[in-house]
Structures are given as C-alpha cells and as structure tokens.
C-alpha cells in the first residue's frame, strides 16, 4: 500500500482531520503523520514559537485538542526538518496540513502538496462569478487570506469575486475552540455579501461546515477538498 506523509504544524496524530482524508482515500493509501510541535508543551510552544509583532500568524491543534498559535517564521525550519525526515524515510508524497503560505519549502524527490497553492485557484475556478467569503481561525489572518486569494485571481486574469476594493468579506472562528453559535454568527456576517464561503483552514471538519452552511450559503471545506484531490493521485 502506498504511504502519504501528513505533516501538521501542530501535533500528531490529527484525529480530527485525518479521518476526512482517509474517507476519500478509501484504503488505497495509509497516512504517516508527523507534527511540528510534537513533544512540546503549550508553555514551550508559546516561548519558542509564539508570534512576535508583524509575524505571519498560524494556529493548529495540540494532541489534547487545544489550540496553539505560532509564528510561521519561527516554525519554518522545524517544518522543513519534518519534510526532510519523511523524504529520508522513503515517503514520496507529502501533504502539508495547513492552508497558510510557506514560501521556500523544498524536497529533493518527494512531491510536496501545499494546500495554499491549490485551494484558491480551484475554488475561484469553481465559483465563477459568484462572490466568495472567507472564514478563517484568527482575526489577524484576514489580510494574508485576502492576499492569497487575490494572488490566485491575478494569476488567472480574473477578479476574486469581491464587489469592492476592500477585499473578500471575512469572519473568524477557531476550528479548535469555536462553538456552533460562533460558526453560525461568522456565516451570518457574510450573508448578503457572499454566495460561497470557504472554510480556509485544514482544521475545519464536517461539523463546522454543517454549522456554517445552516445560514443558506454553500460552504467549501478545505480538508475535504484536498482529500478528494489527493485521492485522484493514488
């Protein structure tokens, strides 16, 4: 059986998201999981990898289900080390379990799949002229998420579906601590401004999609989208 490497920027195993990927793989590939924060306590994560002013902020899941907030700049070398270790173990396909942007990651032979390079152009192509709205984990991620989708739109020679120059409508709710009420409120915030919502974090699961879509707007679940696409490569 083929093995796909799964690297989370939090801690492995990802018992929340891995089942979504496995659903679409249908037993045709196994997942070998590794985490950037494996072996660290929350206090150590805050001390070693907590974001400083102006740094690119990301959030992920610890093994106990709690959320960790980290700086992309501070975890990048550890993440690259995890990729290198998987390559050394003979893994030829590696999926990064994060929709954030990580410029400069490299492999020697393995195929590294980075969701930030795939999800925006795929969603924009599917959406056509429908207006997009974004839900992300943290308020401070709004600017980076808008830039990511705007960049994908520019590459395609189209706009991103925004009806103003202020970017795509955005709301935040954590996939790790958010309640049903918070997901409904986030989706309600986008109602009337978006015709399609993207849950732009690999940590969101089907329950979150159900809560957000209850306001009557279709919702794209990033983890499910990646699971469907990766299954086509096995």
PDB file of C-alpha atoms in Angstrom:
ATOM      1  CA  UNK A   1       0.000   0.000   0.000  1.00  0.00           C
ATOM      2  CA  UNK A   2       1.207   3.497  -0.798  1.00  0.00           C
ATOM      3  CA  UNK A   3       2.001   5.787   2.144  1.00  0.00           C
ATOM      4  CA  UNK A   4       1.262   9.519   2.154  1.00  0.00           C
ATOM      5  CA  UNK A   5       3.129  11.691   4.612  1.00  0.00           C
ATOM      6  CA  UNK A   6       0.914  14.091   6.571  1.00  0.00           C
ATOM      7  CA  UNK A   7       2.645  16.973   8.339  1.00  0.00           C
ATOM      8  CA  UNK A   8       0.672  19.206  10.681  1.00  0.00           C
ATOM      9  CA  UNK A   9       2.050  22.440  12.073  1.00  0.00           C
ATOM     10  CA  UNK A  10       0.543  21.314  15.391  1.00  0.00           C
ATOM     11  CA  UNK A  11       0.849  17.891  16.985  1.00  0.00           C
ATOM     12  CA  UNK A  12       0.233  14.464  15.503  1.00  0.00           C
ATOM     13  CA  UNK A  13      -1.875  12.433  15.247  1.00  0.00           C
ATOM     14  CA  UNK A  14      -4.603  14.645  13.795  1.00  0.00           C
ATOM     15  CA  UNK A  15      -7.559  12.546  14.882  1.00  0.00           C
ATOM     16  CA  UNK A  16      -9.911  15.323  13.760  1.00  0.00           C
ATOM     17  CA  UNK A  17      -8.813  15.791  10.139  1.00  0.00           C
ATOM     18  CA  UNK A  18      -7.122  12.515   9.191  1.00  0.00           C
ATOM     19  CA  UNK A  19     -10.470  10.637   9.019  1.00  0.00           C
ATOM     20  CA  UNK A  20     -11.694  13.121   6.382  1.00  0.00           C
ATOM     21  CA  UNK A  21      -8.691  12.371   4.188  1.00  0.00           C
ATOM     22  CA  UNK A  22      -8.977   8.629   4.815  1.00  0.00           C
ATOM     23  CA  UNK A  23     -12.630   8.727   3.777  1.00  0.00           C
ATOM     24  CA  UNK A  24     -11.653   9.747   0.244  1.00  0.00           C
ATOM     25  CA  UNK A  25      -8.525   7.577   0.071  1.00  0.00           C
ATOM     26  CA  UNK A  26     -10.787   4.530   0.700  1.00  0.00           C
ATOM     27  CA  UNK A  27      -7.982   2.344   1.964  1.00  0.00           C
ATOM     28  CA  UNK A  28      -5.795   2.847  -1.105  1.00  0.00           C
ATOM     29  CA  UNK A  29      -3.116   4.682   0.891  1.00  0.00           C
ATOM     30  CA  UNK A  30      -2.023   4.911   4.505  1.00  0.00           C
ATOM     31  CA  UNK A  31      -1.188   8.141   6.315  1.00  0.00           C
ATOM     32  CA  UNK A  32       2.103   8.584   8.166  1.00  0.00           C
ATOM     33  CA  UNK A  33       1.656  11.561  10.474  1.00  0.00           C
ATOM     34  CA  UNK A  34       4.177  13.959  11.967  1.00  0.00           C
ATOM     35  CA  UNK A  35       3.804  17.285  13.766  1.00  0.00           C
ATOM     36  CA  UNK A  36       5.970  20.372  14.017  1.00  0.00           C
ATOM     37  CA  UNK A  37       5.041  20.761  17.689  1.00  0.00           C
ATOM     38  CA  UNK A  38       5.377  17.090  18.645  1.00  0.00           C
ATOM     39  CA  UNK A  39       6.879  16.700  22.117  1.00  0.00           C
ATOM     40  CA  UNK A  40       6.331  20.317  23.199  1.00  0.00           C
ATOM     41  CA  UNK A  41       4.095  21.631  25.967  1.00  0.00           C
ATOM     42  CA  UNK A  42       1.874  24.668  25.471  1.00  0.00           C
ATOM     43  CA  UNK A  43       4.299  26.734  27.551  1.00  0.00           C
ATOM     44  CA  UNK A  44       7.220  25.655  25.375  1.00  0.00           C
ATOM     45  CA  UNK A  45       5.250  26.424  22.214  1.00  0.00           C
ATOM     46  CA  UNK A  46       4.479  29.933  23.452  1.00  0.00           C
ATOM     47  CA  UNK A  47       8.086  30.516  24.455  1.00  0.00           C
ATOM     48  CA  UNK A  48       9.778  29.066  21.377  1.00  0.00           C
ATOM     49  CA  UNK A  49       7.274  29.609  18.578  1.00  0.00           C
ATOM     50  CA  UNK A  50       4.773  32.246  19.691  1.00  0.00           C
ATOM     51  CA  UNK A  51       4.337  35.058  17.154  1.00  0.00           C
ATOM     52  CA  UNK A  52       6.010  38.399  17.574  1.00  0.00           C
ATOM     53  CA  UNK A  53       4.750  41.707  16.254  1.00  0.00           C
ATOM     54  CA  UNK A  54       4.299  41.708  12.491  1.00  0.00           C
ATOM     55  CA  UNK A  55       4.938  37.980  12.060  1.00  0.00           C
ATOM     56  CA  UNK A  56       2.723  35.687   9.974  1.00  0.00           C
ATOM     57  CA  UNK A  57       0.344  34.058  12.478  1.00  0.00           C
ATOM     58  CA  UNK A  58      -0.934  30.481  12.257  1.00  0.00           C
ATOM     59  CA  UNK A  59      -2.932  28.227  14.533  1.00  0.00           C
ATOM     60  CA  UNK A  60      -3.089  24.457  14.855  1.00  0.00           C
ATOM     61  CA  UNK A  61      -4.178  21.669  17.176  1.00  0.00           C
ATOM     62  CA  UNK A  62      -2.281  20.136  20.067  1.00  0.00           C
ATOM     63  CA  UNK A  63      -2.642  16.438  20.901  1.00  0.00           C
ATOM     64  CA  UNK A  64      -5.064  17.242  23.742  1.00  0.00           C
ATOM     65  CA  UNK A  65      -7.370  19.121  21.354  1.00  0.00           C
ATOM     66  CA  UNK A  66      -6.367  22.614  22.479  1.00  0.00           C
ATOM     67  CA  UNK A  67      -5.274  25.325  20.054  1.00  0.00           C
ATOM     68  CA  UNK A  68      -1.728  26.575  19.628  1.00  0.00           C
ATOM     69  CA  UNK A  69      -0.854  29.886  17.956  1.00  0.00           C
ATOM     70  CA  UNK A  70       2.544  30.063  16.292  1.00  0.00           C
ATOM     71  CA  UNK A  71       4.702  32.216  14.049  1.00  0.00           C
ATOM     72  CA  UNK A  72       5.339  30.922  10.541  1.00  0.00           C
ATOM     73  CA  UNK A  73       8.840  32.374  10.635  1.00  0.00           C
ATOM     74  CA  UNK A  74       9.689  30.564  13.869  1.00  0.00           C
ATOM     75  CA  UNK A  75       8.398  27.129  12.886  1.00  0.00           C
ATOM     76  CA  UNK A  76       9.561  27.069   9.269  1.00  0.00           C
ATOM     77  CA  UNK A  77      12.945  25.452   9.907  1.00  0.00           C
ATOM     78  CA  UNK A  78      11.320  22.755  12.065  1.00  0.00           C
ATOM     79  CA  UNK A  79       8.733  22.138   9.347  1.00  0.00           C
ATOM     80  CA  UNK A  80      11.466  21.773   6.738  1.00  0.00           C
ATOM     81  CA  UNK A  81      13.184  19.279   9.032  1.00  0.00           C
ATOM     82  CA  UNK A  82       9.980  17.202   9.209  1.00  0.00           C
ATOM     83  CA  UNK A  83       9.781  17.206   5.414  1.00  0.00           C
ATOM     84  CA  UNK A  84      13.427  16.123   5.163  1.00  0.00           C
ATOM     85  CA  UNK A  85      12.851  13.302   7.662  1.00  0.00           C
ATOM     86  CA  UNK A  86       9.893  11.977   5.680  1.00  0.00           C
ATOM     87  CA  UNK A  87      11.925  12.030   2.492  1.00  0.00           C
ATOM     88  CA  UNK A  88      14.715  10.164   4.251  1.00  0.00           C
ATOM     89  CA  UNK A  89      12.144   7.558   5.316  1.00  0.00           C
ATOM     90  CA  UNK A  90      11.235   6.968   1.675  1.00  0.00           C
ATOM     91  CA  UNK A  91       7.938   8.872   1.555  1.00  0.00           C
ATOM     92  CA  UNK A  92       7.344  10.133  -1.971  1.00  0.00           C
ATOM     93  CA  UNK A  93       4.110  12.135  -1.436  1.00  0.00           C
ATOM     94  CA  UNK A  94       3.848  14.611   1.438  1.00  0.00           C
ATOM     95  CA  UNK A  95       0.797  16.711   2.292  1.00  0.00           C
ATOM     96  CA  UNK A  96       1.187  19.840   4.401  1.00  0.00           C
ATOM     97  CA  UNK A  97      -1.845  20.021   6.674  1.00  0.00           C
ATOM     98  CA  UNK A  98      -2.077  23.802   6.644  1.00  0.00           C
ATOM     99  CA  UNK A  99      -3.582  26.341   4.243  1.00  0.00           C
ATOM    100  CA  UNK A 100      -1.065  29.014   5.215  1.00  0.00           C
ATOM    101  CA  UNK A 101       1.657  30.111   2.792  1.00  0.00           C
ATOM    102  CA  UNK A 102       5.183  28.768   3.303  1.00  0.00           C
ATOM    103  CA  UNK A 103       7.465  30.184   0.599  1.00  0.00           C
ATOM    104  CA  UNK A 104      10.675  28.270   0.026  1.00  0.00           C
ATOM    105  CA  UNK A 105       9.809  24.800   1.316  1.00  0.00           C
ATOM    106  CA  UNK A 106      11.713  22.193  -0.670  1.00  0.00           C
ATOM    107  CA  UNK A 107      12.030  18.496  -1.373  1.00  0.00           C
ATOM    108  CA  UNK A 108      14.661  16.559  -3.254  1.00  0.00           C
ATOM    109  CA  UNK A 109      12.493  13.838  -4.787  1.00  0.00           C
ATOM    110  CA  UNK A 110       9.174  13.759  -2.967  1.00  0.00           C
ATOM    111  CA  UNK A 111       6.064  15.535  -4.204  1.00  0.00           C
ATOM    112  CA  UNK A 112       5.165  18.192  -1.620  1.00  0.00           C
ATOM    113  CA  UNK A 113       1.500  19.196  -1.736  1.00  0.00           C
ATOM    114  CA  UNK A 114       0.832  22.665  -0.287  1.00  0.00           C
ATOM    115  CA  UNK A 115      -2.889  23.495   0.038  1.00  0.00           C
ATOM    116  CA  UNK A 116      -2.317  27.238  -0.259  1.00  0.00           C
ATOM    117  CA  UNK A 117      -1.189  26.673  -3.866  1.00  0.00           C
ATOM    118  CA  UNK A 118      -4.222  24.539  -4.714  1.00  0.00           C
ATOM    119  CA  UNK A 119      -7.316  25.690  -2.838  1.00  0.00           C
ATOM    120  CA  UNK A 120      -7.571  29.351  -4.013  1.00  0.00           C
ATOM    121  CA  UNK A 121      -7.303  28.688  -7.775  1.00  0.00           C
ATOM    122  CA  UNK A 122      -9.580  25.622  -7.577  1.00  0.00           C
ATOM    123  CA  UNK A 123     -12.237  27.483  -5.585  1.00  0.00           C
ATOM    124  CA  UNK A 124     -12.065  30.513  -7.874  1.00  0.00           C
ATOM    125  CA  UNK A 125     -12.468  28.312 -10.936  1.00  0.00           C
ATOM    126  CA  UNK A 126     -15.473  26.578  -9.390  1.00  0.00           C
ATOM    127  CA  UNK A 127     -17.037  29.802  -8.144  1.00  0.00           C
ATOM    128  CA  UNK A 128     -17.068  31.614 -11.474  1.00  0.00           C
ATOM    129  CA  UNK A 129     -18.811  34.937 -10.920  1.00  0.00           C
ATOM    130  CA  UNK A 130     -20.188  34.023  -7.515  1.00  0.00           C
ATOM    131  CA  UNK A 131     -18.955  36.190  -4.652  1.00  0.00           C
ATOM    132  CA  UNK A 132     -16.551  34.494  -2.249  1.00  0.00           C
ATOM    133  CA  UNK A 133     -16.478  34.894   1.502  1.00  0.00           C
ATOM    134  CA  UNK A 134     -13.754  33.612   3.801  1.00  0.00           C
ATOM    135  CA  UNK A 135     -13.874  32.149   7.293  1.00  0.00           C
ATOM    136  CA  UNK A 136     -10.517  31.701   8.992  1.00  0.00           C
ATOM    137  CA  UNK A 137      -9.368  30.807  12.500  1.00  0.00           C
ATOM    138  CA  UNK A 138      -7.953  34.164  13.657  1.00  0.00           C
ATOM    139  CA  UNK A 139      -8.901  37.821  13.031  1.00  0.00           C
ATOM    140  CA  UNK A 140      -5.284  38.718  12.285  1.00  0.00           C
ATOM    141  CA  UNK A 141      -5.253  36.295   9.340  1.00  0.00           C
ATOM    142  CA  UNK A 142      -7.711  38.352   7.275  1.00  0.00           C
ATOM    143  CA  UNK A 143      -5.067  40.297   5.343  1.00  0.00           C
ATOM    144  CA  UNK A 144      -2.984  37.253   4.414  1.00  0.00           C
ATOM    145  CA  UNK A 145      -6.025  35.224   3.347  1.00  0.00           C
ATOM    146  CA  UNK A 146      -7.272  38.026   1.131  1.00  0.00           C
ATOM    147  CA  UNK A 147      -3.822  38.407  -0.433  1.00  0.00           C
ATOM    148  CA  UNK A 148      -3.669  34.675  -1.127  1.00  0.00           C
ATOM    149  CA  UNK A 149      -6.999  34.602  -2.983  1.00  0.00           C
ATOM    150  CA  UNK A 150      -6.253  37.890  -4.754  1.00  0.00           C
ATOM    151  CA  UNK A 151      -2.952  36.449  -5.958  1.00  0.00           C
ATOM    152  CA  UNK A 152      -4.663  33.348  -7.321  1.00  0.00           C
ATOM    153  CA  UNK A 153      -7.229  35.535  -9.097  1.00  0.00           C
ATOM    154  CA  UNK A 154      -4.487  37.669 -10.650  1.00  0.00           C
ATOM    155  CA  UNK A 155      -2.733  34.539 -11.926  1.00  0.00           C
ATOM    156  CA  UNK A 156      -5.957  33.545 -13.670  1.00  0.00           C
ATOM    157  CA  UNK A 157      -6.534  37.027 -15.048  1.00  0.00           C
ATOM    158  CA  UNK A 158      -9.823  37.397 -13.148  1.00  0.00           C
ATOM    159  CA  UNK A 159     -11.120  39.108 -10.061  1.00  0.00           C
ATOM    160  CA  UNK A 160     -11.722  37.189  -6.833  1.00  0.00           C
ATOM    161  CA  UNK A 161     -15.458  37.793  -6.637  1.00  0.00           C
ATOM    162  CA  UNK A 162     -15.251  40.790  -4.328  1.00  0.00           C
ATOM    163  CA  UNK A 163     -17.674  43.595  -5.124  1.00  0.00           C
ATOM    164  CA  UNK A 164     -15.443  46.250  -3.594  1.00  0.00           C
ATOM    165  CA  UNK A 165     -11.831  47.221  -3.360  1.00  0.00           C
ATOM    166  CA  UNK A 166     -11.641  46.251   0.294  1.00  0.00           C
ATOM    167  CA  UNK A 167     -11.095  42.548  -0.311  1.00  0.00           C
ATOM    168  CA  UNK A 168     -13.214  39.488   0.295  1.00  0.00           C
ATOM    169  CA  UNK A 169     -15.686  39.531   3.187  1.00  0.00           C
ATOM    170  CA  UNK A 170     -14.105  37.757   6.147  1.00  0.00           C
ATOM    171  CA  UNK A 171     -15.104  36.351   9.527  1.00  0.00           C
ATOM    172  CA  UNK A 172     -13.086  34.420  12.077  1.00  0.00           C
ATOM    173  CA  UNK A 173     -13.867  31.426  14.275  1.00  0.00           C
ATOM    174  CA  UNK A 174     -11.413  28.845  15.557  1.00  0.00           C
ATOM    175  CA  UNK A 175     -11.803  25.240  14.404  1.00  0.00           C
ATOM    176  CA  UNK A 176     -10.432  24.155  17.772  1.00  0.00           C
ATOM    177  CA  UNK A 177     -12.403  26.280  20.224  1.00  0.00           C
ATOM    178  CA  UNK A 178     -15.340  27.658  18.206  1.00  0.00           C
ATOM    179  CA  UNK A 179     -18.920  26.805  19.208  1.00  0.00           C
ATOM    180  CA  UNK A 180     -21.928  26.170  16.988  1.00  0.00           C
ATOM    181  CA  UNK A 181     -23.198  29.658  17.808  1.00  0.00           C
ATOM    182  CA  UNK A 182     -19.886  31.208  16.777  1.00  0.00           C
ATOM    183  CA  UNK A 183     -19.855  29.364  13.443  1.00  0.00           C
ATOM    184  CA  UNK A 184     -23.411  30.433  12.701  1.00  0.00           C
ATOM    185  CA  UNK A 185     -22.561  34.026  13.637  1.00  0.00           C
ATOM    186  CA  UNK A 186     -19.489  34.007  11.383  1.00  0.00           C
ATOM    187  CA  UNK A 187     -21.556  32.770   8.440  1.00  0.00           C
ATOM    188  CA  UNK A 188     -24.327  35.270   9.178  1.00  0.00           C
ATOM    189  CA  UNK A 189     -21.726  38.029   9.000  1.00  0.00           C
ATOM    190  CA  UNK A 190     -21.068  37.036   5.383  1.00  0.00           C
ATOM    191  CA  UNK A 191     -24.711  36.599   4.409  1.00  0.00           C
ATOM    192  CA  UNK A 192     -25.725  39.014   1.670  1.00  0.00           C
ATOM    193  CA  UNK A 193     -22.073  39.633   0.809  1.00  0.00           C
ATOM    194  CA  UNK A 194     -21.010  36.158  -0.323  1.00  0.00           C
ATOM    195  CA  UNK A 195     -22.539  33.425  -2.461  1.00  0.00           C
ATOM    196  CA  UNK A 196     -19.935  30.817  -1.495  1.00  0.00           C
ATOM    197  CA  UNK A 197     -17.973  30.503   1.754  1.00  0.00           C
ATOM    198  CA  UNK A 198     -14.521  28.946   2.080  1.00  0.00           C
ATOM    199  CA  UNK A 199     -13.505  27.494   5.455  1.00  0.00           C
ATOM    200  CA  UNK A 200      -9.845  28.363   4.926  1.00  0.00           C
ATOM    201  CA  UNK A 201      -8.043  26.113   7.387  1.00  0.00           C
ATOM    202  CA  UNK A 202      -7.319  22.399   7.271  1.00  0.00           C
ATOM    203  CA  UNK A 203      -8.535  22.133  10.863  1.00  0.00           C
ATOM    204  CA  UNK A 204     -12.183  22.660   9.972  1.00  0.00           C
ATOM    205  CA  UNK A 205     -14.277  19.460   9.862  1.00  0.00           C
ATOM    206  CA  UNK A 206     -17.683  18.413   8.543  1.00  0.00           C
ATOM    207  CA  UNK A 207     -19.498  19.599  11.672  1.00  0.00           C
ATOM    208  CA  UNK A 208     -18.138  23.089  11.117  1.00  0.00           C
ATOM    209  CA  UNK A 209     -19.327  23.020   7.503  1.00  0.00           C
ATOM    210  CA  UNK A 210     -22.804  21.983   8.646  1.00  0.00           C
ATOM    211  CA  UNK A 211     -22.999  24.819  11.177  1.00  0.00           C
ATOM    212  CA  UNK A 212     -21.773  27.446   8.699  1.00  0.00           C
ATOM    213  CA  UNK A 213     -23.984  26.268   5.825  1.00  0.00           C
ATOM    214  CA  UNK A 214     -27.089  26.416   8.027  1.00  0.00           C
ATOM    215  CA  UNK A 215     -27.474  30.095   7.030  1.00  0.00           C
ATOM    216  CA  UNK A 216     -28.188  29.005   3.453  1.00  0.00           C
ATOM    217  CA  UNK A 217     -24.827  29.605   1.749  1.00  0.00           C
ATOM    218  CA  UNK A 218     -22.782  26.743   0.210  1.00  0.00           C
ATOM    219  CA  UNK A 219     -19.553  26.097   2.115  1.00  0.00           C
ATOM    220  CA  UNK A 220     -16.254  24.672   0.822  1.00  0.00           C
ATOM    221  CA  UNK A 221     -14.414  22.576   3.424  1.00  0.00           C
ATOM    222  CA  UNK A 222     -10.677  22.805   2.732  1.00  0.00           C
ATOM    223  CA  UNK A 223      -9.797  19.412   4.221  1.00  0.00           C
ATOM    224  CA  UNK A 224     -12.495  17.619   2.210  1.00  0.00           C
ATOM    225  CA  UNK A 225     -11.456  19.381  -0.995  1.00  0.00           C
ATOM    226  CA  UNK A 226      -7.842  18.304  -0.507  1.00  0.00           C
ATOM    227  CA  UNK A 227      -8.915  14.760   0.360  1.00  0.00           C
ATOM    228  CA  UNK A 228     -10.869  14.465  -2.890  1.00  0.00           C
ATOM    229  CA  UNK A 229      -8.000  15.824  -4.964  1.00  0.00           C
ATOM    230  CA  UNK A 230      -5.302  13.699  -3.325  1.00  0.00           C
ATOM    231  CA  UNK A 231      -7.421  10.574  -3.817  1.00  0.00           C
ATOM    232  CA  UNK A 232      -7.122  11.152  -7.560  1.00  0.00           C
ATOM    233  CA  UNK A 233      -3.338  10.762  -7.309  1.00  0.00           C
ATOM    234  CA  UNK A 234      -3.301   7.391  -5.556  1.00  0.00           C
TER     235      UNK A 234
END
